[in-house]
Amino acid sequence: MAKRRAYSDDGLGVTMERLMTETGLTYRALAEKTDLSAGYLNHIVHGNRPVPSNDVLARLADAFGVKPEHFREYRIRVITDKLEQMPDLVDRLYKRLG
């Protein structure tokens, strides 16, 4: 088996599908490991639900044997939270981007 990447560049649904394939987990098995419903997981994968909370992402990461940071959406939230605490930096970055 190929070495698993530390971080996914793909969206949550694509990442979950890839990890399910790599680990051989079905929706039902993933539901049992995460204490979430298989239907809810299916909705997440197909983009019919908003990105779940960091707690849910952590449960998914644990079930897949990766760190929560593996999910791009988790990393974006962490960065956003940090940036909200640094408005001066945000202003400087915004000026550079403009």
Short mmCIF file of N, CA, C and O in Angstrom, two decimals:
data_model
loop_
_atom_site.label_atom_id
_atom_site.label_comp_id
_atom_site.label_asym_id
_atom_site.label_seq_id
_atom_site.Cartn_x
_atom_site.Cartn_y
_atom_site.Cartn_z
N MET A 1 0.85 -1.18 0.00
CA MET A 1 0.00 0.00 0.00
C MET A 1 0.89 1.23 0.00
O MET A 1 1.91 1.29 0.68
N ALA A 2 0.48 2.24 -0.76
CA ALA A 2 1.24 3.49 -0.84
C ALA A 2 1.18 4.22 0.49
O ALA A 2 0.22 4.10 1.25
N LYS A 3 2.22 5.00 0.74
CA LYS A 3 2.27 5.78 1.97
C LYS A 3 1.18 6.85 1.93
O LYS A 3 1.02 7.55 0.95
N ARG A 4 0.45 6.97 3.02
CA ARG A 4 -0.64 7.94 3.12
C ARG A 4 -0.07 9.33 3.33
O ARG A 4 0.86 9.52 4.11
N ARG A 5 -0.63 10.29 2.62
CA ARG A 5 -0.20 11.68 2.77
C ARG A 5 -0.60 12.20 4.15
O ARG A 5 -1.63 11.83 4.68
N ALA A 6 0.24 13.09 4.71
CA ALA A 6 -0.06 13.66 6.02
C ALA A 6 -1.26 14.58 5.96
O ALA A 6 -2.05 14.65 6.89
N TYR A 7 -1.41 15.30 4.84
CA TYR A 7 -2.50 16.26 4.70
C TYR A 7 -3.17 16.08 3.34
O TYR A 7 -2.50 15.91 2.34
N SER A 8 -4.47 16.19 3.35
CA SER A 8 -5.21 16.10 2.09
C SER A 8 -5.38 17.49 1.50
O SER A 8 -5.66 18.45 2.20
N ASP A 9 -5.21 17.58 0.19
CA ASP A 9 -5.47 18.82 -0.53
C ASP A 9 -6.90 18.86 -1.06
O ASP A 9 -7.35 19.88 -1.56
N ASP A 10 -7.60 17.74 -0.96
CA ASP A 10 -8.95 17.63 -1.49
C ASP A 10 -9.98 18.05 -0.45
O ASP A 10 -9.71 18.10 0.75
N GLY A 11 -11.19 18.30 -0.92
CA GLY A 11 -12.30 18.62 -0.04
C GLY A 11 -12.67 17.42 0.82
O GLY A 11 -12.22 16.29 0.59
N LEU A 12 -13.51 17.67 1.81
CA LEU A 12 -13.85 16.65 2.79
C LEU A 12 -14.45 15.40 2.16
O LEU A 12 -14.05 14.28 2.49
N GLY A 13 -15.42 15.55 1.28
CA GLY A 13 -16.07 14.38 0.69
C GLY A 13 -15.11 13.48 -0.07
O GLY A 13 -15.09 12.26 0.12
N VAL A 14 -14.28 14.08 -0.91
CA VAL A 14 -13.30 13.32 -1.68
C VAL A 14 -12.29 12.65 -0.74
O VAL A 14 -11.93 11.49 -0.92
N THR A 15 -11.88 13.39 0.27
CA THR A 15 -10.92 12.84 1.23
C THR A 15 -11.51 11.66 1.98
O THR A 15 -10.86 10.62 2.15
N MET A 16 -12.77 11.80 2.42
CA MET A 16 -13.40 10.69 3.13
C MET A 16 -13.55 9.47 2.23
O MET A 16 -13.29 8.34 2.66
N GLU A 17 -13.96 9.67 0.98
CA GLU A 17 -14.09 8.54 0.06
C GLU A 17 -12.75 7.83 -0.13
O GLU A 17 -12.69 6.60 -0.13
N ARG A 18 -11.69 8.61 -0.30
CA ARG A 18 -10.36 8.02 -0.48
C ARG A 18 -9.94 7.23 0.75
O ARG A 18 -9.46 6.09 0.66
N LEU A 19 -10.16 7.81 1.94
CA LEU A 19 -9.79 7.12 3.18
C LEU A 19 -10.64 5.88 3.40
O LEU A 19 -10.14 4.86 3.90
N MET A 20 -11.91 5.94 3.03
CA MET A 20 -12.76 4.75 3.14
C MET A 20 -12.24 3.63 2.24
O MET A 20 -12.20 2.46 2.65
N THR A 21 -11.82 3.99 1.04
CA THR A 21 -11.26 2.99 0.13
C THR A 21 -9.97 2.42 0.68
O THR A 21 -9.76 1.20 0.69
N GLU A 22 -9.09 3.32 1.15
CA GLU A 22 -7.78 2.88 1.67
C GLU A 22 -7.93 1.98 2.89
O GLU A 22 -7.14 1.04 3.06
N THR A 23 -8.89 2.29 3.76
CA THR A 23 -9.04 1.52 5.00
C THR A 23 -10.04 0.37 4.87
O THR A 23 -10.14 -0.46 5.77
N GLY A 24 -10.79 0.34 3.77
CA GLY A 24 -11.78 -0.70 3.58
C GLY A 24 -13.03 -0.51 4.42
O GLY A 24 -13.81 -1.44 4.59
N LEU A 25 -13.23 0.71 4.94
CA LEU A 25 -14.40 0.97 5.76
C LEU A 25 -15.62 1.29 4.90
O LEU A 25 -15.54 2.07 3.96
N THR A 26 -16.73 0.67 5.25
CA THR A 26 -18.01 1.00 4.63
C THR A 26 -18.65 2.12 5.44
O THR A 26 -18.18 2.46 6.54
N TYR A 27 -19.73 2.68 4.93
CA TYR A 27 -20.45 3.70 5.70
C TYR A 27 -20.90 3.13 7.05
O TYR A 27 -20.80 3.78 8.08
N ARG A 28 -21.40 1.92 7.02
CA ARG A 28 -21.89 1.29 8.26
C ARG A 28 -20.74 1.08 9.26
O ARG A 28 -20.89 1.38 10.44
N ALA A 29 -19.59 0.61 8.79
CA ALA A 29 -18.45 0.39 9.69
C ALA A 29 -17.93 1.72 10.22
O ALA A 29 -17.58 1.83 11.40
N LEU A 30 -17.88 2.74 9.36
CA LEU A 30 -17.43 4.06 9.79
C LEU A 30 -18.40 4.64 10.81
O LEU A 30 -17.99 5.26 11.80
N ALA A 31 -19.69 4.40 10.59
CA ALA A 31 -20.70 4.88 11.54
C ALA A 31 -20.49 4.25 12.92
O ALA A 31 -20.57 4.94 13.94
N GLU A 32 -20.19 2.97 12.94
CA GLU A 32 -19.95 2.29 14.22
C GLU A 32 -18.71 2.84 14.92
O GLU A 32 -18.71 3.01 16.14
N LYS A 33 -17.67 3.14 14.16
CA LYS A 33 -16.43 3.64 14.75
C LYS A 33 -16.54 5.08 15.23
O LYS A 33 -15.79 5.49 16.12
N THR A 34 -17.45 5.85 14.65
CA THR A 34 -17.54 7.27 14.97
C THR A 34 -18.77 7.62 15.80
O THR A 34 -18.90 8.75 16.26
N ASP A 35 -19.69 6.67 15.97
CA ASP A 35 -20.96 6.91 16.66
C ASP A 35 -21.79 7.97 15.92
O ASP A 35 -22.44 8.81 16.54
N LEU A 36 -21.68 7.95 14.59
CA LEU A 36 -22.48 8.81 13.72
C LEU A 36 -23.31 7.90 12.82
O LEU A 36 -22.96 6.74 12.63
N SER A 37 -24.38 8.41 12.26
CA SER A 37 -25.20 7.55 11.41
C SER A 37 -24.57 7.41 10.03
O SER A 37 -23.91 8.33 9.53
N ALA A 38 -24.78 6.26 9.42
CA ALA A 38 -24.27 6.02 8.06
C ALA A 38 -24.89 7.02 7.08
O ALA A 38 -24.22 7.49 6.17
N GLY A 39 -26.16 7.35 7.29
CA GLY A 39 -26.81 8.32 6.42
C GLY A 39 -26.18 9.70 6.51
O GLY A 39 -25.97 10.37 5.49
N TYR A 40 -25.87 10.12 7.72
CA TYR A 40 -25.21 11.42 7.93
C TYR A 40 -23.85 11.42 7.24
O TYR A 40 -23.49 12.39 6.56
N LEU A 41 -23.10 10.35 7.41
CA LEU A 41 -21.78 10.26 6.77
C LEU A 41 -21.90 10.33 5.26
O LEU A 41 -21.12 11.00 4.59
N ASN A 42 -22.91 9.65 4.72
CA ASN A 42 -23.14 9.69 3.28
C ASN A 42 -23.45 11.12 2.83
O ASN A 42 -22.96 11.57 1.79
N HIS A 43 -24.25 11.83 3.60
CA HIS A 43 -24.56 13.22 3.27
C HIS A 43 -23.31 14.10 3.30
O HIS A 43 -23.15 14.98 2.45
N ILE A 44 -22.42 13.87 4.25
CA ILE A 44 -21.18 14.64 4.32
C ILE A 44 -20.35 14.39 3.07
O ILE A 44 -19.87 15.32 2.42
N VAL A 45 -20.18 13.12 2.73
CA VAL A 45 -19.36 12.76 1.58
C VAL A 45 -19.90 13.39 0.29
O VAL A 45 -19.14 13.85 -0.55
N HIS A 46 -21.20 13.43 0.15
CA HIS A 46 -21.80 13.93 -1.09
C HIS A 46 -22.12 15.43 -1.04
O HIS A 46 -22.73 15.96 -1.96
N GLY A 47 -21.66 16.11 0.02
CA GLY A 47 -21.81 17.55 0.10
C GLY A 47 -23.22 18.03 0.39
O GLY A 47 -23.55 19.19 0.12
N ASN A 48 -24.05 17.17 0.96
CA ASN A 48 -25.43 17.55 1.27
C ASN A 48 -25.58 18.10 2.68
O ASN A 48 -26.69 18.44 3.09
N ARG A 49 -24.51 18.17 3.41
CA ARG A 49 -24.47 18.75 4.75
C ARG A 49 -23.28 19.69 4.82
O ARG A 49 -22.28 19.49 4.14
N PRO A 50 -23.36 20.69 5.69
CA PRO A 50 -22.19 21.56 5.85
C PRO A 50 -21.04 20.79 6.49
O PRO A 50 -21.23 19.71 7.05
N VAL A 51 -19.87 21.36 6.39
CA VAL A 51 -18.70 20.72 7.01
C VAL A 51 -18.98 20.55 8.50
O VAL A 51 -19.42 21.50 9.17
N PRO A 52 -18.78 19.36 9.02
CA PRO A 52 -19.10 19.12 10.43
C PRO A 52 -18.14 19.84 11.38
O PRO A 52 -17.11 20.36 10.97
N SER A 53 -18.49 19.80 12.63
CA SER A 53 -17.69 20.44 13.67
C SER A 53 -16.31 19.80 13.77
O SER A 53 -16.08 18.68 13.27
N ASN A 54 -15.42 20.48 14.44
CA ASN A 54 -14.08 19.93 14.66
C ASN A 54 -14.14 18.64 15.47
O ASN A 54 -13.32 17.74 15.27
N ASP A 55 -15.12 18.52 16.37
CA ASP A 55 -15.28 17.29 17.14
C ASP A 55 -15.58 16.11 16.21
O ASP A 55 -15.00 15.04 16.34
N VAL A 56 -16.47 16.32 15.27
CA VAL A 56 -16.82 15.25 14.31
C VAL A 56 -15.62 14.95 13.42
O VAL A 56 -15.32 13.78 13.16
N LEU A 57 -14.91 15.98 12.97
CA LEU A 57 -13.71 15.75 12.17
C LEU A 57 -12.67 14.95 12.95
O LEU A 57 -12.00 14.07 12.40
N ALA A 58 -12.57 15.22 14.25
CA ALA A 58 -11.62 14.47 15.09
C ALA A 58 -12.04 13.01 15.20
O ALA A 58 -11.20 12.10 15.16
N ARG A 59 -13.34 12.75 15.32
CA ARG A 59 -13.82 11.36 15.38
C ARG A 59 -13.56 10.64 14.06
O ARG A 59 -13.15 9.47 14.05
N LEU A 60 -13.78 11.34 12.96
CA LEU A 60 -13.49 10.75 11.65
C LEU A 60 -12.00 10.45 11.51
O LEU A 60 -11.61 9.38 11.06
N ALA A 61 -11.18 11.40 11.92
CA ALA A 61 -9.73 11.22 11.82
C ALA A 61 -9.30 10.00 12.64
O ALA A 61 -8.50 9.18 12.16
N ASP A 62 -9.84 9.86 13.84
CA ASP A 62 -9.49 8.72 14.69
C ASP A 62 -9.90 7.41 14.01
O ASP A 62 -9.14 6.44 14.01
N ALA A 63 -11.07 7.39 13.42
CA ALA A 63 -11.56 6.18 12.75
C ALA A 63 -10.69 5.81 11.56
O ALA A 63 -10.48 4.63 11.27
N PHE A 64 -10.17 6.81 10.87
CA PHE A 64 -9.33 6.57 9.69
C PHE A 64 -7.85 6.41 10.03
O PHE A 64 -7.06 6.08 9.16
N GLY A 65 -7.49 6.69 11.28
CA GLY A 65 -6.08 6.57 11.67
C GLY A 65 -5.22 7.72 11.16
O GLY A 65 -4.04 7.52 10.87
N VAL A 66 -5.83 8.90 11.06
CA VAL A 66 -5.08 10.10 10.66
C VAL A 66 -5.30 11.17 11.74
O VAL A 66 -6.14 11.00 12.63
N LYS A 67 -4.56 12.26 11.64
CA LYS A 67 -4.76 13.38 12.55
C LYS A 67 -5.86 14.27 12.00
O LYS A 67 -6.07 14.31 10.78
N PRO A 68 -6.58 15.01 12.86
CA PRO A 68 -7.62 15.91 12.36
C PRO A 68 -7.09 16.88 11.31
O PRO A 68 -7.81 17.26 10.39
N GLU A 69 -5.81 17.24 11.43
CA GLU A 69 -5.19 18.16 10.47
C GLU A 69 -5.14 17.59 9.06
O GLU A 69 -4.88 18.31 8.11
N HIS A 70 -5.38 16.29 8.93
CA HIS A 70 -5.40 15.67 7.61
C HIS A 70 -6.47 16.32 6.73
O HIS A 70 -6.29 16.48 5.53
N PHE A 71 -7.58 16.73 7.37
CA PHE A 71 -8.68 17.33 6.64
C PHE A 71 -8.42 18.81 6.40
O PHE A 71 -8.18 19.56 7.33
N ARG A 72 -8.48 19.23 5.16
CA ARG A 72 -8.24 20.63 4.77
C ARG A 72 -9.16 21.57 5.55
O ARG A 72 -8.73 22.63 6.01
N GLU A 73 -10.41 21.19 5.72
CA GLU A 73 -11.38 22.04 6.39
C GLU A 73 -11.00 22.31 7.84
O GLU A 73 -11.22 23.40 8.36
N TYR A 74 -10.42 21.32 8.50
CA TYR A 74 -9.95 21.49 9.88
C TYR A 74 -8.81 22.50 9.92
O TYR A 74 -8.79 23.40 10.74
N ARG A 75 -7.87 22.37 8.98
CA ARG A 75 -6.72 23.29 8.93
C ARG A 75 -7.19 24.72 8.67
O ARG A 75 -6.69 25.66 9.28
N ILE A 76 -8.16 24.87 7.79
CA ILE A 76 -8.69 26.21 7.49
C ILE A 76 -9.30 26.83 8.74
O ILE A 76 -9.10 28.01 9.02
N ARG A 77 -10.04 26.05 9.50
CA ARG A 77 -10.64 26.57 10.74
C ARG A 77 -9.58 27.01 11.73
O ARG A 77 -9.72 28.05 12.37
N VAL A 78 -8.54 26.22 11.89
CA VAL A 78 -7.47 26.56 12.83
C VAL A 78 -6.81 27.87 12.40
O VAL A 78 -6.60 28.78 13.21
N ILE A 79 -6.52 28.00 11.12
CA ILE A 79 -5.89 29.22 10.60
C ILE A 79 -6.83 30.41 10.80
O ILE A 79 -6.41 31.49 11.24
N THR A 80 -8.10 30.24 10.48
CA THR A 80 -9.07 31.32 10.64
C THR A 80 -9.16 31.76 12.09
O THR A 80 -9.17 32.96 12.38
N ASP A 81 -9.22 30.81 13.00
CA ASP A 81 -9.28 31.15 14.42
C ASP A 81 -8.06 31.95 14.86
O ASP A 81 -8.16 32.92 15.60
N LYS A 82 -6.88 31.53 14.38
CA LYS A 82 -5.65 32.24 14.73
C LYS A 82 -5.65 33.65 14.14
O LYS A 82 -5.27 34.62 14.79
N LEU A 83 -6.08 33.77 12.88
CA LEU A 83 -6.10 35.07 12.23
C LEU A 83 -7.07 36.05 12.89
O LEU A 83 -6.82 37.25 12.94
N GLU A 84 -8.18 35.52 13.40
CA GLU A 84 -9.14 36.39 14.08
C GLU A 84 -8.52 37.03 15.32
O GLU A 84 -8.97 38.09 15.76
N GLN A 85 -7.49 36.42 15.86
CA GLN A 85 -6.81 36.96 17.03
C GLN A 85 -5.70 37.95 16.63
O GLN A 85 -5.09 38.55 17.50
N MET A 86 -5.46 38.11 15.33
CA MET A 86 -4.39 38.98 14.84
C MET A 86 -4.90 39.90 13.73
O MET A 86 -4.50 39.80 12.57
N PRO A 87 -5.78 40.85 14.06
CA PRO A 87 -6.36 41.70 13.01
C PRO A 87 -5.31 42.53 12.26
O PRO A 87 -5.49 42.79 11.06
N ASP A 88 -4.23 42.93 12.89
CA ASP A 88 -3.19 43.69 12.20
C ASP A 88 -2.54 42.85 11.10
O ASP A 88 -2.28 43.36 10.01
N LEU A 89 -2.30 41.61 11.39
CA LEU A 89 -1.71 40.71 10.40
C LEU A 89 -2.67 40.51 9.23
O LEU A 89 -2.26 40.51 8.07
N VAL A 90 -3.95 40.36 9.53
CA VAL A 90 -4.96 40.20 8.48
C VAL A 90 -4.96 41.41 7.57
O VAL A 90 -4.99 41.29 6.34
N ASP A 91 -4.90 42.61 8.16
CA ASP A 91 -4.88 43.83 7.36
C ASP A 91 -3.65 43.87 6.45
O ASP A 91 -3.75 44.22 5.27
N ARG A 92 -2.49 43.50 6.99
CA ARG A 92 -1.27 43.49 6.17
C ARG A 92 -1.35 42.47 5.04
O ARG A 92 -0.96 42.74 3.91
N LEU A 93 -1.86 41.30 5.35
CA LEU A 93 -2.02 40.27 4.32
C LEU A 93 -3.00 40.72 3.24
O LEU A 93 -2.75 40.52 2.06
N TYR A 94 -4.09 41.32 3.65
CA TYR A 94 -5.09 41.77 2.70
C TYR A 94 -4.50 42.81 1.75
O TYR A 94 -4.73 42.78 0.54
N LYS A 95 -3.72 43.72 2.29
CA LYS A 95 -3.07 44.75 1.44
C LYS A 95 -2.13 44.11 0.44
O LYS A 95 -2.08 44.51 -0.71
N ARG A 96 -1.39 43.09 0.86
CA ARG A 96 -0.45 42.41 -0.05
C ARG A 96 -1.18 41.65 -1.14
O ARG A 96 -0.69 41.53 -2.26
N LEU A 97 -2.35 41.12 -0.80
CA LEU A 97 -3.12 40.36 -1.79
C LEU A 97 -3.79 41.28 -2.81
O LEU A 97 -4.06 40.86 -3.92
N GLY A 98 -4.07 42.51 -2.39
CA GLY A 98 -4.80 43.46 -3.25
C GLY A 98 -3.90 44.10 -4.22
O GLY A 98 -3.76 44.09 -5.36
#
